[in-house]
Amino acid sequence: MFKDMLEGMTQMMETALKEKKRFLPLWYREWFGLFLKAYEPGRKVIYTSMYAFPMELLAAFDVVPFDFEVAGALMTTMNQGVPLMTEAEGRGYTMDMCSFHRAVLGGYYKNCFPRPDLLMTTSFYCDGKGKTNDLLSYLWNTESFFLDVPHEITRDAVRYVENQLREVATKLGEITGRKLDKDRLRESVRRSNYSRRLQIEILELLKTRPMPMNPKDMIGYSLHGNLFSGTTVKEMLDEQLIHDIKEKIAKGISRKESHRIFWFAWFPVYQENVFETFKNHQVGIPLCETYRVYWDEMDEDNPFEGMALKCLKNPFVGPASRRVEGMDKIKEDYALEGALLFATPACRHANSPHMFLKNAFAELGIPFLMLDMDISDPRGFQPEQIRTRLEGFIEVMDNKNRG
Amino acid sequence: MGDNALGKAGYACSYVPVEIILAAGFKAERLIPEGRSSDAEGLIHPNTCCYVKNLLSHAAKGAFSDHDVVILANSCDAMRKLFDLWNARVDKPVALFMDIPKKRDQGSIDLFSSGLRRLALRLEKVPGGSEVTGEGLNEAIRQVNKVRSSWMDVFSALKDGRDGFSGAEVFSLMQENTGLKPGALSDTIADYKRAHPGRTSAKNGPRILIMGNILNKAVLVSMIEAAGAKIVGFNTCFGMRHHELMVEEDKEDPFDALARRYLKRPSCARMMGIADQIDRLRSDVAGTMADGVIISCVKFCDNLSYNVPLFQETVKSTGARCLVLENDYEFSDSEKTRIKVEAFLEMLG
Ligand code: SF4
Ligand code: SF4
């Protein structure tokens, strides 16, 4: 079922690309195409959490990364998520669990997804991710690896993460039958560093008013784009994105923008009315938390340390205050007038410290909204309630402007 | 040490090595708040573990201000965020953070051991704290090992129906032990045994193993026993798994010995390795000859709730029956719980 869906969507993207080479169909084609490879016989499939795991390491091996949360989310996008979730719920998985994880566990029971050769995830962002990885590994009877990333950055912590990454490299070597090629890893780190520079360029372009990119695509790419970190595909996608944005700016954007807000955490993957409501009220979202460049360039000659530091510096590791570091400058640079936390009910680590985010923005004199809404389970979605909340928030920004 | 200490250090997770607290000259006290979780909901997201919310609402009202320090561990997402909020919202006592790996390999033991060393240094600096010496730590290790072995006697007596221990009595002993008084505990247990010479468990009802996360109220225990069942074990946060496995004594590096023991002890659901946890459950059911397993789960605990379906399957595969009971830490819906428990026990005959 999932495979058919991927094939259909890849086909659609090919057709769109024949008309004109654009970022969005290019990104989708590469993404779906990569997931499709996971079904090819003989491929080594590595379940992973691409928005957390340093994908540069996987890029140095001939493996197919497959993100189990994203796979579940894609099913939801195609209106196929709920049957998977109900399958899991029927087997005792509570609705208090993240809907991403219910979907992928349901997908396992319904035999939807390809068989993994190894499963690996990280201790960040959430406990649920590690638990799901562990459960899937048990159910598939396949080895798993858990990248434990400590809370504090100390020399011991860097060494700890570094050693675990070396262990992963050994495992990948065993699975593929080819030891780590150091030059290939160096190359992957070089590409990742280049993509990091391109990302900084994109972030500069996003300061343009009105914002020159669809906000949902921006948030989505900030997360899912990591699937290709360290590869030529990521370079190609970033270059195309820069080209498209520049083209759009050059043509001139007639749309008005009344307010600009900062977006925290994730985004709903089903048909919803959040982005449409913002669009109707001319609210732009020029930046989201997951698109910030928080890590330094990695040393090509010391890639394991570089990747370890990239993990340790993730704003979701360590104290919650990290998530609002440098926000005063961001407020000025992006002319922000509000901030929104997308709070999917099971995301304890992202939502629990909402008070920190709220206070940080209160200090900057900016209204903050915590939007409670599920990420992937549309069953409780109440469009009117969401619209009312968003309009109330927009009104606060309007009044502030007038005031 | 411990018993005579003047200062008090609170902790909320069974992965916190109390030995270090004692060696730093504090009394170690488990935090078991009796407040209202909902009072914390302005500070923390409502869908957060009810125990954590309760801790926060209590702390924000100053209810732990008689403590000199608390140690909060990286037990789970909720506890980690509690530390952030504690720092922002609670004036007294100060909180120290303790990271814990989720794995048990040598690298994790080494990292944990160096973290414990840092924790000791920080504790020493808390007013009232004293230097944690190797000798002092080894002494604390010996003391806490004695407590552990007393507890293992109690759990084995409960399982075998010896010494007349009821589940309710063991549970209340578990709750009383908040101060972890190493000297006094074995005396209390000995006194108890003397007071009930030769008493064996009178109950012939179904044998029930309670497992799960934090269980702070006696209500569940008493309703099981009131319905005629016999509790044969507690595999909860501060039950059997908390006390099993001794720390190696008199090691040159006691921090390493502690790190090893705390990571290698039977694991809580927070640790990676569901297969080990399933094996352990299977052997607990066999070892206690349980007819039924009640999984008690504080709401919004992802670590445990993700495991529940496989735990249910495991219990079923042993021939025993399983009941999952979710609670809000305060057991505010105890009537509903009672109905479920009674129906379950009736089914077990
Ligand atoms: S939404 Fe939150 S809880 Fe769900 S997978 Fe993502 S980080 Fe984890
Ligand atoms: S019960 Fe679960 S969520 Fe609550 S503190 Fe314990 S491990 Fe964390």
PDB file of C-alpha atoms in Angstrom, chain A residues 194-319:
ATOM      1  CA  TYR A 194      28.501  23.195   2.077  1.00  0.00           C
ATOM      2  CA  SER A 195      24.769  22.600   2.657  1.00  0.00           C
ATOM      3  CA  ARG A 196      25.078  24.373   5.983  1.00  0.00           C
ATOM      4  CA  ARG A 197      26.429  27.436   4.132  1.00  0.00           C
ATOM      5  CA  LEU A 198      23.570  27.189   1.640  1.00  0.00           C
ATOM      6  CA  GLN A 199      21.120  26.973   4.521  1.00  0.00           C
ATOM      7  CA  ILE A 200      22.543  30.195   5.958  1.00  0.00           C
ATOM      8  CA  GLU A 201      22.019  31.794   2.557  1.00  0.00           C
ATOM      9  CA  ILE A 202      18.409  30.568   2.507  1.00  0.00           C
ATOM     10  CA  LEU A 203      17.848  31.945   5.997  1.00  0.00           C
ATOM     11  CA  GLU A 204      19.090  35.328   4.746  1.00  0.00           C
ATOM     12  CA  LEU A 205      16.653  35.209   1.833  1.00  0.00           C
ATOM     13  CA  LEU A 206      13.798  34.338   4.190  1.00  0.00           C
ATOM     14  CA  LYS A 207      14.205  37.722   5.844  1.00  0.00           C
ATOM     15  CA  THR A 208      12.622  39.230   2.724  1.00  0.00           C
ATOM     16  CA  ARG A 209       9.199  40.725   3.303  1.00  0.00           C
ATOM     17  CA  PRO A 210       6.736  39.336   2.323  1.00  0.00           C
ATOM     18  CA  MET A 211       8.241  35.935   2.903  1.00  0.00           C
ATOM     19  CA  PRO A 212       9.247  34.273  -0.346  1.00  0.00           C
ATOM     20  CA  MET A 213       8.540  30.648   0.591  1.00  0.00           C
ATOM     21  CA  ASN A 214       5.456  28.677   1.517  1.00  0.00           C
ATOM     22  CA  PRO A 215       5.664  28.324   5.326  1.00  0.00           C
ATOM     23  CA  LYS A 216       4.520  24.725   5.481  1.00  0.00           C
ATOM     24  CA  ASP A 217       7.188  23.759   2.937  1.00  0.00           C
ATOM     25  CA  MET A 218       9.773  25.694   4.905  1.00  0.00           C
ATOM     26  CA  ILE A 219       8.946  23.875   8.158  1.00  0.00           C
ATOM     27  CA  GLY A 220       8.688  20.537   6.383  1.00  0.00           C
ATOM     28  CA  TYR A 221      11.995  20.924   4.593  1.00  0.00           C
ATOM     29  CA  SER A 222      13.723  22.091   7.766  1.00  0.00           C
ATOM     30  CA  LEU A 223      12.992  18.633   9.173  1.00  0.00           C
ATOM     31  CA  HIS A 224      12.757  16.236   6.269  1.00  0.00           C
ATOM     32  CA  GLY A 225      15.545  17.781   4.242  1.00  0.00           C
ATOM     33  CA  ASN A 226      17.964  16.212   6.719  1.00  0.00           C
ATOM     34  CA  LEU A 227      17.244  12.858   5.150  1.00  0.00           C
ATOM     35  CA  PHE A 228      19.823  13.877   2.543  1.00  0.00           C
ATOM     36  CA  SER A 229      22.454  15.526   4.757  1.00  0.00           C
ATOM     37  CA  GLY A 230      25.912  14.804   3.406  1.00  0.00           C
ATOM     38  CA  THR A 231      24.715  13.896  -0.087  1.00  0.00           C
ATOM     39  CA  THR A 232      24.746  15.600  -3.485  1.00  0.00           C
ATOM     40  CA  VAL A 233      20.955  15.516  -3.395  1.00  0.00           C
ATOM     41  CA  LYS A 234      20.909  17.935  -0.451  1.00  0.00           C
ATOM     42  CA  GLU A 235      23.224  20.297  -2.305  1.00  0.00           C
ATOM     43  CA  MET A 236      21.047  20.114  -5.394  1.00  0.00           C
ATOM     44  CA  LEU A 237      17.862  20.745  -3.394  1.00  0.00           C
ATOM     45  CA  ASP A 238      19.318  23.703  -1.520  1.00  0.00           C
ATOM     46  CA  GLU A 239      20.672  25.227  -4.709  1.00  0.00           C
ATOM     47  CA  GLN A 240      17.310  24.821  -6.411  1.00  0.00           C
ATOM     48  CA  LEU A 241      15.536  26.333  -3.425  1.00  0.00           C
ATOM     49  CA  ILE A 242      17.832  29.354  -3.494  1.00  0.00           C
ATOM     50  CA  HIS A 243      17.218  29.703  -7.214  1.00  0.00           C
ATOM     51  CA  ASP A 244      13.422  29.537  -6.796  1.00  0.00           C
ATOM     52  CA  ILE A 245      13.380  32.022  -3.929  1.00  0.00           C
ATOM     53  CA  LYS A 246      15.581  34.460  -5.819  1.00  0.00           C
ATOM     54  CA  GLU A 247      13.403  34.113  -8.897  1.00  0.00           C
ATOM     55  CA  LYS A 248      10.312  34.802  -6.822  1.00  0.00           C
ATOM     56  CA  ILE A 249      11.862  37.863  -5.201  1.00  0.00           C
ATOM     57  CA  ALA A 250      13.027  39.162  -8.582  1.00  0.00           C
ATOM     58  CA  LYS A 251       9.555  38.792 -10.049  1.00  0.00           C
ATOM     59  CA  GLY A 252       8.127  40.664  -7.094  1.00  0.00           C
ATOM     60  CA  ILE A 253       5.644  39.280  -4.590  1.00  0.00           C
ATOM     61  CA  SER A 254       2.359  41.147  -4.671  1.00  0.00           C
ATOM     62  CA  ARG A 255       1.001  39.539  -1.499  1.00  0.00           C
ATOM     63  CA  LYS A 256       0.818  41.798   1.557  1.00  0.00           C
ATOM     64  CA  GLU A 257       2.110  40.748   4.938  1.00  0.00           C
ATOM     65  CA  SER A 258       0.465  42.171   8.029  1.00  0.00           C
ATOM     66  CA  HIS A 259       2.400  40.217  10.669  1.00  0.00           C
ATOM     67  CA  ARG A 260       5.335  37.843  10.893  1.00  0.00           C
ATOM     68  CA  ILE A 261       5.583  35.062  13.415  1.00  0.00           C
ATOM     69  CA  PHE A 262       8.142  32.530  14.561  1.00  0.00           C
ATOM     70  CA  TRP A 263       7.110  28.866  14.567  1.00  0.00           C
ATOM     71  CA  PHE A 264       8.128  26.382  17.296  1.00  0.00           C
ATOM     72  CA  ALA A 265       8.231  22.596  17.005  1.00  0.00           C
ATOM     73  CA  TRP A 266       6.475  20.510  14.380  1.00  0.00           C
ATOM     74  CA  PHE A 267       3.519  20.892  12.014  1.00  0.00           C
ATOM     75  CA  PRO A 268       0.301  19.015  11.243  1.00  0.00           C
ATOM     76  CA  VAL A 269       0.651  16.589   8.359  1.00  0.00           C
ATOM     77  CA  TYR A 270      -3.034  16.214   7.483  1.00  0.00           C
ATOM     78  CA  GLN A 271      -5.457  18.574   5.788  1.00  0.00           C
ATOM     79  CA  GLU A 272      -5.909  21.446   8.243  1.00  0.00           C
ATOM     80  CA  ASN A 273      -6.687  25.151   8.224  1.00  0.00           C
ATOM     81  CA  VAL A 274      -3.771  26.678  10.135  1.00  0.00           C
ATOM     82  CA  PHE A 275      -1.684  27.847   7.227  1.00  0.00           C
ATOM     83  CA  GLU A 276      -4.730  28.870   5.233  1.00  0.00           C
ATOM     84  CA  THR A 277      -5.997  30.991   8.136  1.00  0.00           C
ATOM     85  CA  PHE A 278      -2.638  32.683   8.424  1.00  0.00           C
ATOM     86  CA  LYS A 279      -2.542  33.236   4.684  1.00  0.00           C
ATOM     87  CA  ASN A 280      -6.015  34.749   4.685  1.00  0.00           C
ATOM     88  CA  HIS A 281      -4.936  37.150   7.393  1.00  0.00           C
ATOM     89  CA  GLN A 282      -1.635  37.910   5.663  1.00  0.00           C
ATOM     90  CA  VAL A 283       0.482  36.448   8.420  1.00  0.00           C
ATOM     91  CA  GLY A 284       3.915  35.312   7.291  1.00  0.00           C
ATOM     92  CA  ILE A 285       6.074  32.651   8.945  1.00  0.00           C
ATOM     93  CA  PRO A 286       9.607  33.489   7.846  1.00  0.00           C
ATOM     94  CA  LEU A 287      11.412  31.165  10.232  1.00  0.00           C
ATOM     95  CA  CYS A 288      10.898  28.117  12.388  1.00  0.00           C
ATOM     96  CA  GLU A 289      12.879  26.676  15.245  1.00  0.00           C
ATOM     97  CA  THR A 290      13.978  23.586  13.334  1.00  0.00           C
ATOM     98  CA  TYR A 291      15.523  25.581  10.491  1.00  0.00           C
ATOM     99  CA  ARG A 292      18.027  27.443  12.622  1.00  0.00           C
ATOM    100  CA  VAL A 293      21.686  26.645  12.101  1.00  0.00           C
ATOM    101  CA  TYR A 294      22.738  25.684  15.608  1.00  0.00           C
ATOM    102  CA  TRP A 295      25.837  23.635  14.830  1.00  0.00           C
ATOM    103  CA  ASP A 296      29.288  24.612  13.618  1.00  0.00           C
ATOM    104  CA  GLU A 297      30.960  23.407  10.479  1.00  0.00           C
ATOM    105  CA  MET A 298      32.419  19.972  11.046  1.00  0.00           C
ATOM    106  CA  ASP A 299      36.100  19.223  10.721  1.00  0.00           C
ATOM    107  CA  GLU A 300      36.450  16.923   7.708  1.00  0.00           C
ATOM    108  CA  ASP A 301      39.514  15.360   9.286  1.00  0.00           C
ATOM    109  CA  ASN A 302      37.728  14.750  12.546  1.00  0.00           C
ATOM    110  CA  PRO A 303      34.240  13.816  11.364  1.00  0.00           C
ATOM    111  CA  PHE A 304      33.139  11.773  14.369  1.00  0.00           C
ATOM    112  CA  GLU A 305      33.776  14.625  16.760  1.00  0.00           C
ATOM    113  CA  GLY A 306      32.004  17.028  14.392  1.00  0.00           C
ATOM    114  CA  MET A 307      28.933  14.809  14.164  1.00  0.00           C
ATOM    115  CA  ALA A 308      28.930  14.281  17.940  1.00  0.00           C
ATOM    116  CA  LEU A 309      28.974  18.037  18.503  1.00  0.00           C
ATOM    117  CA  LYS A 310      26.200  18.510  15.978  1.00  0.00           C
ATOM    118  CA  CYS A 311      24.034  16.186  18.089  1.00  0.00           C
ATOM    119  CA  LEU A 312      25.032  17.708  21.403  1.00  0.00           C
ATOM    120  CA  LYS A 313      24.340  21.250  20.213  1.00  0.00           C
ATOM    121  CA  ASN A 314      20.818  20.471  19.062  1.00  0.00           C
ATOM    122  CA  PRO A 315      18.531  22.942  20.866  1.00  0.00           C
ATOM    123  CA  PHE A 316      16.342  20.062  22.007  1.00  0.00           C
ATOM    124  CA  VAL A 317      19.245  18.628  23.981  1.00  0.00           C
ATOM    125  CA  GLY A 318      20.064  20.334  27.261  1.00  0.00           C
ATOM    126  CA  PRO A 319      18.082  22.995  29.079  1.00  0.00           C
TER     127      PRO A 319
END
